[in-house]
XYZ file of C-alpha atoms in Angstrom:
649
model
C 0.000 0.000 0.000
C 1.268 3.496 -0.821
C 1.881 5.548 2.317
C 0.745 9.160 2.172
C 2.470 12.024 3.941
C 1.114 13.166 7.271
C -1.410 15.954 7.683
C 1.294 17.976 9.412
C 3.455 17.838 6.293
C 0.536 18.807 4.087
C -0.085 21.927 6.118
C 3.544 22.992 6.224
C 4.915 22.363 2.740
C 4.417 24.763 -0.227
C 1.484 24.161 -2.549
C 3.641 22.731 -5.333
C 4.977 20.130 -2.944
C 1.523 19.296 -1.602
C 0.500 18.124 -5.079
C 3.046 15.341 -4.911
C 2.765 14.585 -1.181
C 0.842 11.378 -1.817
C 3.662 9.735 -3.730
C 6.914 11.580 -3.023
C 8.168 8.810 -0.700
C 7.041 5.860 -2.737
C 10.498 5.258 -4.139
C 11.617 3.698 -0.867
C 8.680 1.306 -0.582
C 7.409 0.514 -4.074
C 6.715 1.767 -7.565
C 5.113 5.232 -7.890
C 2.043 4.649 -10.007
C 1.222 8.364 -10.246
C 4.704 9.622 -11.161
C 4.920 11.507 -14.485
C 7.054 9.787 -17.107
C 10.642 10.896 -17.328
C 13.321 9.914 -19.757
C 17.036 9.523 -19.262
C 17.740 12.389 -21.652
C 15.303 14.828 -20.012
C 16.439 14.637 -16.365
C 19.755 14.727 -14.517
C 21.012 11.457 -13.058
C 19.954 10.406 -9.578
C 23.533 10.740 -8.379
C 23.742 14.250 -9.757
C 20.555 15.255 -7.936
C 21.826 13.818 -4.676
C 25.183 15.536 -5.142
C 23.389 18.814 -5.739
C 21.376 18.293 -2.539
C 24.591 17.714 -0.624
C 26.057 20.920 -2.010
C 22.900 22.854 -1.117
C 23.059 21.394 2.387
C 26.673 22.493 2.777
C 25.716 25.968 1.592
C 22.796 26.158 4.031
C 20.224 26.405 1.232
C 17.551 24.412 3.026
C 14.627 25.079 0.633
C 16.790 23.825 -2.227
C 17.672 20.684 -0.279
C 13.990 19.970 0.317
C 13.143 20.554 -3.350
C 15.947 18.348 -4.680
C 15.400 15.455 -2.271
C 11.667 15.395 -2.869
C 12.312 15.228 -6.611
C 14.983 12.585 -6.100
C 12.736 10.388 -3.891
C 10.037 10.237 -6.601
C 12.053 7.958 -8.809
C 14.578 6.202 -6.567
C 14.111 2.665 -5.284
C 15.242 1.915 -1.747
C 19.046 1.803 -1.687
C 21.988 2.808 0.457
C 21.556 6.441 -0.476
C 17.914 6.601 0.625
C 18.850 6.888 4.313
C 21.172 9.820 3.593
C 18.443 11.496 1.551
C 15.952 11.198 4.377
C 18.499 12.634 6.790
C 19.284 15.589 4.512
C 15.639 16.498 4.003
C 14.845 15.962 7.684
C 17.656 18.257 8.769
C 16.687 20.861 6.189
C 13.059 20.776 7.322
C 14.171 21.255 10.927
C 16.320 24.227 9.941
C 13.280 25.649 8.182
C 11.336 25.301 11.449
C 9.165 22.570 9.964
C 9.481 20.310 12.988
C 6.683 17.870 12.124
C 8.131 17.287 8.653
C 11.585 16.802 10.106
C 10.325 14.216 12.595
C 8.442 12.406 9.819
C 11.465 12.088 7.523
C 13.890 11.135 10.289
C 11.577 8.476 11.671
C 11.082 7.209 8.108
C 14.832 6.826 7.862
C 14.973 4.803 11.082
C 12.033 2.662 9.985
C 13.217 1.886 6.460
C 16.954 1.669 7.128
C 17.366 0.594 10.767
C 20.959 -0.593 10.200
C 22.175 2.441 8.305
C 25.064 4.506 9.747
C 22.743 7.502 9.347
C 20.484 6.199 12.161
C 22.896 7.565 14.766
C 22.720 11.065 13.251
C 18.956 10.845 12.825
C 18.525 9.784 16.475
C 20.707 12.644 17.662
C 18.755 15.160 15.603
C 15.406 13.788 16.768
C 16.653 14.105 20.343
C 17.478 17.771 19.761
C 14.109 18.420 18.100
C 12.146 16.919 20.977
C 14.370 18.643 23.501
C 13.582 21.987 21.860
C 9.876 21.134 21.961
C 10.002 20.235 25.651
C 9.204 16.556 25.020
C 11.775 15.368 27.533
C 10.917 11.675 27.470
C 11.181 11.413 23.675
C 14.353 13.502 23.682
C 16.001 11.156 26.199
C 14.969 8.055 24.262
C 16.469 9.278 20.982
C 19.622 10.719 22.533
C 20.248 7.459 24.401
C 19.895 5.572 21.131
C 22.248 8.006 19.416
C 24.947 7.740 22.052
C 24.722 3.974 21.890
C 25.302 3.999 18.126
C 27.865 6.779 17.901
C 31.473 5.567 17.940
C 33.343 8.846 17.549
C 34.374 10.243 20.973
C 34.155 13.859 19.836
C 30.554 13.255 18.718
C 29.576 11.314 21.840
C 30.570 14.164 24.161
C 27.813 16.637 23.133
C 25.259 13.837 23.262
C 26.275 12.997 26.825
C 26.129 16.673 27.772
C 22.616 16.995 26.352
C 21.509 13.853 28.193
C 23.054 15.121 31.412
C 20.970 18.263 31.231
C 17.796 16.262 30.658
C 18.539 13.781 33.449
C 19.174 16.584 35.901
C 16.048 18.386 34.755
C 13.973 15.286 35.458
C 15.712 14.536 38.759
C 17.312 11.244 37.693
C 20.387 11.229 39.902
C 21.771 7.793 39.049
C 21.539 8.478 35.308
C 23.212 11.846 35.835
C 26.076 10.220 37.728
C 26.513 7.511 35.083
C 26.577 10.170 32.342
C 29.205 12.238 34.149
C 31.277 9.065 34.558
C 31.039 8.529 30.783
C 32.228 12.117 30.196
C 35.010 11.474 32.692
C 36.190 8.454 30.725
C 36.209 10.490 27.512
C 38.315 13.185 29.167
C 40.735 10.581 30.535
C 41.061 8.877 27.139
C 41.778 12.213 25.480
C 44.274 13.187 28.157
C 42.299 16.387 28.724
C 43.172 17.341 32.312
C 41.082 20.512 32.219
C 37.951 18.678 31.053
C 38.554 15.962 33.654
C 38.795 18.511 36.456
C 35.602 20.162 35.221
C 33.683 16.873 35.218
C 34.936 16.006 38.712
C 33.779 19.371 39.990
C 30.376 18.919 38.356
C 30.086 15.561 40.100
C 30.945 17.037 43.489
C 28.546 19.940 43.078
C 25.719 17.659 41.957
C 26.115 15.190 44.830
C 26.596 17.951 47.399
C 23.317 19.446 46.221
C 21.374 16.157 46.244
C 18.724 15.946 48.961
C 16.845 12.718 48.198
C 18.259 9.866 50.344
C 16.469 7.241 48.271
C 18.089 8.341 45.021
C 21.491 8.672 46.678
C 21.104 5.172 48.083
C 20.420 3.847 44.581
C 23.689 5.434 43.455
C 25.549 3.957 46.430
C 24.225 0.491 45.552
C 24.956 0.797 41.816
C 28.456 2.297 42.153
C 30.582 0.742 44.887
C 34.214 1.219 45.906
C 34.939 3.805 43.233
C 34.406 7.480 42.589
C 31.913 9.006 43.265
C 30.582 6.406 45.749
C 32.779 8.009 48.409
C 31.075 11.355 47.880
C 27.648 9.718 47.904
C 28.266 7.910 51.208
C 29.421 11.095 52.890
C 26.404 12.972 51.545
C 24.057 10.295 52.864
C 25.713 10.537 56.268
C 25.364 14.324 56.268
C 21.664 14.146 55.376
C 21.038 11.568 58.097
C 22.758 13.842 60.588
C 20.611 16.786 59.512
C 17.480 14.669 60.036
C 18.692 13.563 63.500
C 19.006 9.924 62.443
C 22.167 8.824 64.298
C 21.992 5.165 63.352
C 21.736 5.910 59.627
C 24.524 8.479 59.896
C 26.796 5.989 61.641
C 26.049 3.209 59.143
C 26.948 5.354 56.124
C 30.161 6.544 57.769
C 31.188 2.985 58.645
C 30.485 1.851 55.115
C 32.666 4.702 53.830
C 35.584 3.492 55.974
C 35.060 -0.084 54.775
C 34.980 0.799 51.069
C 37.468 3.693 51.097
C 39.976 3.068 53.915
C 42.707 5.070 52.139
C 40.562 7.964 50.964
C 41.993 11.309 52.204
C 38.885 11.963 54.300
C 38.957 8.613 56.114
C 40.756 10.145 59.109
C 38.065 12.816 59.442
C 35.362 10.176 59.232
C 36.972 8.111 62.007
C 37.148 11.217 64.186
C 33.506 11.954 63.426
C 32.419 8.483 64.538
C 34.340 8.788 67.788
C 32.827 12.212 68.396
C 29.305 10.822 67.823
C 29.875 8.042 70.353
C 31.314 10.506 72.868
C 28.365 12.869 72.365
C 25.894 10.120 73.270
C 27.818 9.175 76.415
C 28.075 12.842 77.430
C 24.299 13.200 77.610
C 22.858 13.248 81.140
C 20.717 10.229 80.228
C 20.983 7.505 77.593
C 18.273 5.212 76.235
C 19.167 2.038 74.375
C 17.300 1.185 71.177
C 17.497 -2.435 70.013
C 15.584 -3.186 66.799
C 15.937 -5.478 63.739
C 17.557 -3.007 61.319
C 18.719 -5.696 58.891
C 17.472 -9.133 57.920
C 13.896 -10.295 57.190
C 12.229 -7.948 59.686
C 14.233 -4.842 58.826
C 11.285 -2.991 57.245
C 9.370 -3.246 60.515
C 12.465 -2.414 62.551
C 13.331 0.658 60.522
C 9.745 1.862 60.713
C 9.898 1.478 64.501
C 13.226 3.328 64.618
C 11.688 6.226 62.736
C 8.911 6.369 65.303
C 11.531 6.517 68.064
C 13.441 9.273 66.265
C 10.311 11.401 65.879
C 9.675 11.019 69.629
C 13.312 11.871 70.399
C 13.366 15.104 68.347
C 12.561 17.332 71.305
C 14.539 15.347 73.900
C 17.865 17.163 73.529
C 19.193 16.007 76.914
C 18.767 12.312 76.116
C 21.161 10.272 74.018
C 20.173 7.271 71.915
C 22.433 4.212 71.812
C 21.055 2.384 68.758
C 21.917 -1.192 67.868
C 20.772 -3.609 65.186
C 19.391 -6.667 66.969
C 20.485 -8.776 63.984
C 24.077 -7.549 64.122
C 26.819 -9.954 65.062
C 29.232 -7.184 66.044
C 29.993 -7.444 69.753
C 27.760 -8.900 72.433
C 24.591 -7.381 73.817
C 26.185 -7.440 77.237
C 29.111 -5.346 76.014
C 26.715 -2.909 74.309
C 24.825 -2.439 77.588
C 28.046 -2.011 79.585
C 29.430 0.602 77.162
C 26.280 2.680 76.644
C 24.937 2.620 80.248
C 21.277 3.125 79.260
C 18.504 3.799 81.749
C 16.092 1.663 79.687
C 15.946 -0.263 76.420
C 13.325 0.382 73.738
C 12.973 -2.902 71.907
C 13.343 -5.557 70.757
C 10.534 -5.946 68.276
C 10.153 -9.731 68.196
C 9.237 -12.170 70.982
C 12.325 -14.339 70.524
C 14.596 -11.304 70.763
C 12.945 -10.290 74.030
C 13.711 -13.736 75.421
C 17.387 -13.305 74.477
C 17.713 -9.797 75.935
C 15.694 -10.126 79.116
C 18.261 -12.011 81.294
C 20.968 -9.451 80.439
C 18.641 -6.512 81.101
C 17.561 -7.936 84.425
C 21.147 -8.366 85.562
C 21.736 -4.711 84.668
C 18.426 -3.706 86.339
C 17.143 -2.163 83.129
C 13.473 -1.980 82.151
C 12.707 -3.269 78.664
C 9.968 -1.569 76.625
C 9.149 -3.568 73.488
C 7.113 -1.666 70.880
C 6.153 -4.813 68.991
C 6.509 -8.025 71.010
C 3.247 -9.438 72.328
C 4.235 -12.620 74.161
C 2.588 -15.998 73.748
C 2.334 -18.199 70.661
C 1.793 -16.647 67.239
C 1.175 -13.200 68.676
C -1.633 -14.139 71.069
C -1.158 -13.340 74.737
C -0.630 -16.356 76.930
C -1.397 -16.518 80.662
C 1.618 -18.677 81.518
C 3.931 -16.330 79.633
C 2.509 -13.357 81.538
C 3.016 -15.089 84.896
C 6.560 -16.123 83.996
C 7.483 -12.586 82.904
C 5.536 -10.743 85.585
C 8.507 -8.829 86.896
C 8.317 -5.087 86.733
C 11.132 -4.765 84.191
C 9.330 -5.944 81.036
C 6.718 -3.846 79.242
C 5.074 -4.475 75.899
C 3.363 -1.938 73.669
C 2.525 -4.281 70.801
C -0.955 -4.959 69.499
C -1.925 -8.568 70.175
C -4.102 -10.769 68.025
C -6.255 -11.425 71.077
C -7.004 -7.690 71.383
C -7.979 -7.497 67.723
C -10.187 -10.594 67.914
C -11.878 -9.441 71.129
C -12.598 -5.951 69.765
C -13.907 -7.331 66.449
C -16.196 -9.837 68.179
C -17.519 -7.183 70.559
C -18.271 -4.833 67.667
C -20.014 -7.597 65.698
C -22.286 -8.665 68.541
C -22.944 -5.416 70.368
C -22.867 -2.855 67.556
C -23.951 -4.848 64.489
C -26.162 -7.281 66.466
C -24.524 -9.987 64.358
C -24.333 -13.318 66.201
C -24.193 -15.843 63.360
C -20.767 -15.425 61.792
C -18.924 -17.053 58.901
C -15.109 -17.012 59.011
C -12.914 -17.119 55.892
C -9.267 -17.140 56.945
C -5.796 -17.649 55.416
C -4.272 -21.049 56.188
C -1.225 -19.795 58.098
C -0.435 -19.281 61.803
C -1.703 -15.692 61.792
C -5.042 -16.602 60.207
C -5.587 -19.772 62.236
C -4.839 -17.979 65.511
C -7.240 -15.115 64.766
C -9.934 -17.605 63.754
C -9.621 -19.443 67.077
C -9.442 -16.290 69.189
C -12.440 -14.680 67.474
C -14.493 -17.880 67.685
C -13.819 -18.195 71.406
C -14.815 -14.588 72.101
C -17.872 -14.782 69.828
C -19.188 -17.847 71.633
C -18.530 -16.179 74.993
C -20.719 -13.280 73.844
C -23.541 -15.636 72.846
C -22.782 -15.896 69.136
C -22.025 -18.903 66.939
C -19.755 -19.739 64.024
C -21.808 -20.981 61.064
C -18.800 -22.030 58.989
C -15.032 -21.650 59.225
C -13.196 -22.156 55.926
C -9.516 -21.649 55.146
C -7.797 -20.684 51.890
C -4.228 -20.795 50.597
C -1.972 -17.803 51.179
C -1.576 -17.258 47.423
C -5.201 -17.945 46.424
C -6.987 -15.645 43.988
C -10.086 -17.739 43.235
C -12.285 -18.370 46.269
C -15.165 -20.169 44.555
C -14.624 -23.466 46.373
C -14.532 -21.743 49.771
C -17.678 -19.740 49.067
C -19.536 -22.843 47.878
C -18.528 -24.562 51.124
C -19.816 -21.611 53.132
C -23.099 -21.671 51.253
C -23.532 -25.430 51.780
C -22.818 -25.164 55.506
C -25.255 -22.281 55.846
C -28.030 -24.063 53.935
C -27.653 -26.992 56.301
C -28.475 -24.648 59.206
C -30.118 -21.285 58.583
C -29.806 -20.350 54.915
C -32.757 -20.672 52.540
C -33.324 -21.077 48.802
C -36.389 -19.789 46.997
C -38.878 -18.906 45.866
C -38.603 -21.227 42.903
C -37.899 -19.830 39.452
C -39.738 -21.460 36.574
C -37.451 -23.254 34.176
C -34.418 -23.141 36.493
C -33.011 -25.878 38.752
C -32.987 -25.314 42.552
C -29.283 -24.442 42.584
C -30.153 -21.354 40.530
C -32.993 -20.174 42.755
C -32.393 -17.072 44.941
C -30.248 -17.757 47.992
C -30.825 -15.935 51.296
C -27.892 -16.248 53.727
C -28.764 -17.258 57.274
C -25.653 -15.670 58.809
C -25.274 -12.061 59.911
C -21.669 -11.183 59.037
C -18.400 -12.531 57.622
C -15.039 -12.281 59.394
C -12.118 -11.909 56.964
C -8.845 -11.771 58.945
C -6.632 -11.898 55.841
C -4.553 -9.242 54.117
C -5.851 -6.340 52.056
C -5.385 -7.828 48.575
C -7.078 -11.158 49.223
C -9.876 -9.619 51.251
C -10.554 -7.230 48.368
C -10.760 -10.152 45.953
C -13.058 -12.128 48.257
C -15.374 -9.135 48.628
C -15.693 -8.803 44.862
C -16.496 -12.526 44.469
C -19.179 -12.759 47.164
C -21.927 -11.235 45.034
C -21.321 -13.765 42.246
C -22.204 -16.515 44.742
C -25.364 -14.790 45.920
C -23.890 -13.468 49.163
C -24.842 -9.808 49.200
C -25.548 -7.071 51.751
C -23.746 -9.005 54.488
C -21.441 -6.948 56.770
C -17.725 -7.709 56.413
C -15.424 -7.514 59.450
C -11.641 -7.467 59.394
C -8.386 -6.908 61.280
C -5.282 -4.748 60.981
C -4.158 -6.412 57.757
C -6.885 -4.419 55.985
C -5.329 -1.047 56.777
C -3.697 -0.580 53.380
C -4.817 1.184 50.171
C -4.769 -2.158 48.322
C -8.036 -3.021 50.076
C -9.787 -0.194 48.236
C -8.081 -1.049 44.956
C -9.033 -4.732 44.963
C -12.368 -4.450 46.761
C -13.833 -1.412 44.998
C -17.532 -0.885 45.624
C -17.852 -4.350 47.157
C -15.892 -3.295 50.246
C -18.100 -0.256 50.987
C -19.443 -0.288 54.540
C -17.029 -2.974 55.760
C -15.440 -2.498 59.191
C -12.040 -3.468 60.598
C -10.069 -2.927 63.801
C -6.464 -1.787 64.128
C -4.035 -0.276 66.601
C -3.340 2.885 64.614
C -5.206 5.119 62.186
C -3.313 7.948 60.505
C -6.584 9.726 59.729
C -7.519 10.105 63.395
C -8.366 13.725 64.239
C -7.044 13.797 67.808
C -4.245 16.371 68.352
C -1.570 13.798 69.377
C -2.138 11.669 66.262
C -2.321 14.662 63.912
C 0.922 16.074 65.309
C 2.718 12.729 65.089
C 1.575 12.138 61.513
C 2.561 15.684 60.515
C 6.061 15.372 61.964
C 6.563 11.884 60.548
C 5.522 12.947 57.047
C 7.758 16.003 57.238
C 10.796 13.896 58.122
C 10.286 10.829 55.954
C 7.801 11.863 53.231
C 5.624 8.808 53.833
C 2.767 7.628 56.046
C 3.603 6.179 59.467
C 2.437 2.629 60.111
C 1.489 0.683 63.222
C 5.094 -0.160 64.129
C 6.141 3.491 63.896
C 3.172 4.535 66.061
C 3.794 1.878 68.722
C 7.505 2.710 68.857
C 6.729 6.426 69.085
C 4.465 5.809 72.082
C 7.013 3.473 73.697
C 9.730 6.099 73.333
C 7.509 8.927 74.599
C 6.671 6.923 77.715
C 10.334 6.171 78.464
C 11.338 9.777 77.714
C 8.507 10.917 79.973
C 9.975 8.932 82.861
C 13.365 10.615 82.405
C 11.839 14.060 82.012
C 9.987 13.450 85.280
C 13.329 12.956 87.036
C 14.132 9.228 86.717
C 17.871 8.724 87.231
C 18.075 4.935 87.268
C 16.588 1.912 85.591
C 14.532 1.156 88.696
C 13.007 4.634 88.661
C 12.118 4.346 84.955
C 10.548 0.964 85.688
C 8.459 2.368 88.532
C 7.231 5.228 86.318
C 6.226 2.861 83.505
C 4.443 0.555 85.938
C 2.091 3.386 86.864
C 1.022 4.373 83.339
C -2.721 4.064 82.841
C -4.783 5.245 79.844
C -1.793 6.977 78.310
C -3.125 9.076 75.363
C -0.905 7.413 72.787
C -1.128 7.666 69.021
C -1.574 3.875 69.014
C -4.618 4.146 71.262
C -5.251 4.832 74.935
C -2.713 2.567 76.663
C -2.359 1.023 80.102
C 0.945 -0.753 80.666
C 0.885 -4.165 82.345
C 4.303 -5.257 83.682
C 5.196 -8.592 82.124
C 2.083 -8.676 79.939
C 0.680 -7.018 76.844
C -0.506 -3.444 77.163
C -4.222 -2.861 77.458
C -5.324 -0.753 74.504
C -8.388 0.894 73.068
C -8.310 -0.035 69.385
C -9.445 2.013 66.414
C -12.562 0.877 64.539
C -12.472 1.919 60.895
C -15.027 1.647 58.097
C -14.963 2.304 54.355
C -17.156 5.155 53.163
C -17.022 6.626 49.677
C -13.854 4.706 48.886
C -12.023 6.082 51.947
C -11.097 4.890 55.424
C -13.189 6.623 58.115
C -12.894 6.138 61.871
C -16.048 4.894 63.610
C -15.222 5.142 67.331
């Protein structure tokens, strides 16, 4: 099929050219059926026309180039010269400010002759055209292609410089660093000391001006043990120091010494680390912080550390001795002996509490865990509480028992729902919540109609919903009235249960909610736990999750002054939403700091203060500490209204 020129070309080219626009490019793709007959004696040779176009190009006579190439393309089959012709006319059109025509011809070149040497020049020119038009994404794509094809160093340099400007404009730090490194290699290969010094200075200025820790971290991961990773590590340490994040600052400085032990600034970095340690010890009071800052639980640990740091912002007289609970460097006992804390915030996990507690008790230090709950699988356990009921262990974690009890109470006493179906994930978390909720529901006079598990990676819940329906029909559910011409299994189904408990995570719960209606289970209240408190619930559940209710230990949308202030400060520091672990750690730290601010000078005095805390107005709910046992908390009850989370209580 004959391809016609674009509308843009038709509107830009002179009238005489428009008459031939439908077939001027046919020479590269087929025979021009509409071309006027020409004879060898009446027209110059194709080579002569192309030579004339080259001469016009060299002279800057762009209209002449366009005229000659259009005439030349009418009669020429696709050959090696076609790519050059497209490039010449594309460049001439661009110089004539006919950008759309230029883009058309240059893209035609790349389409018809993808292996031509002219593709590199065409890509470079397209990059410049789109850059001038402000189409940054297209400009980057074509310039990257051009630099990948161009082999001449002197021609690669301006391409790199153009890309550098675009990367910096779009805030792509890693790409900017990689491009400066490419320019650095070109300067080194050319032996150009002045250019090399200029590139090095650009690199320093760019990294010194970078303020996004995430982007700098990407650079540190991608470029290790060579310039400019040393600059990046120091910048990350400086930013952490400015944000009052001592652990992060220390980690980046230690990594610098590991990767660049002979760098001229290594002596200064060693002095800085010693000064940081001395500054902590010089504080009138020190609090130890022991959290999983590496390993499988590091996301939770780092979130908790951020909560502690937000709480610590205003406590200028208190030093933080922070340690990674997963670190193998030195013993916990040595860490306690060297830092002399009045209390320890952490650990986060039950097993880590068991490891720390004997050491803390020997040192007469209270332990305040912002995440550990005690018991098996997160449920509180009476024997564990009795065993640990010494006044030196406090927990501020949300237990599964608290969630199950609150959910059951809300179902029975607020929704008047006593017949409950449970759909739960087949894993320790799901099984434990199922058992705890069932026990509390029965205690409140309710009953479980059906309890059905599903695989952790399930996406189709048809079998589970059919099982629920069968169990319900055997007890309270009904089918009917009959529908003429349809079998009983297609008659209307009326559930006999009052609500469904879904203690799974946000994604699967959203999928279950959307599949309930297909199985005839509609207008039944849905009840959930803290795993729902994520935006994925709204994404996967859509309109089917409207009106559902769940319980959790923290709600960032709470309007109380303490929560609003915490969320504001957290967002300002970290540019993200705080989660439950951050909120629990913040409250744990504020309670310990409160003891010190009230005059506690020893571990025993901190312990006595914590033992007396009742209905503390924490951001993770009103909290009463129970020595040796889980804290008593008032949980948040949250519903979905208009596609948003809204607090009920």
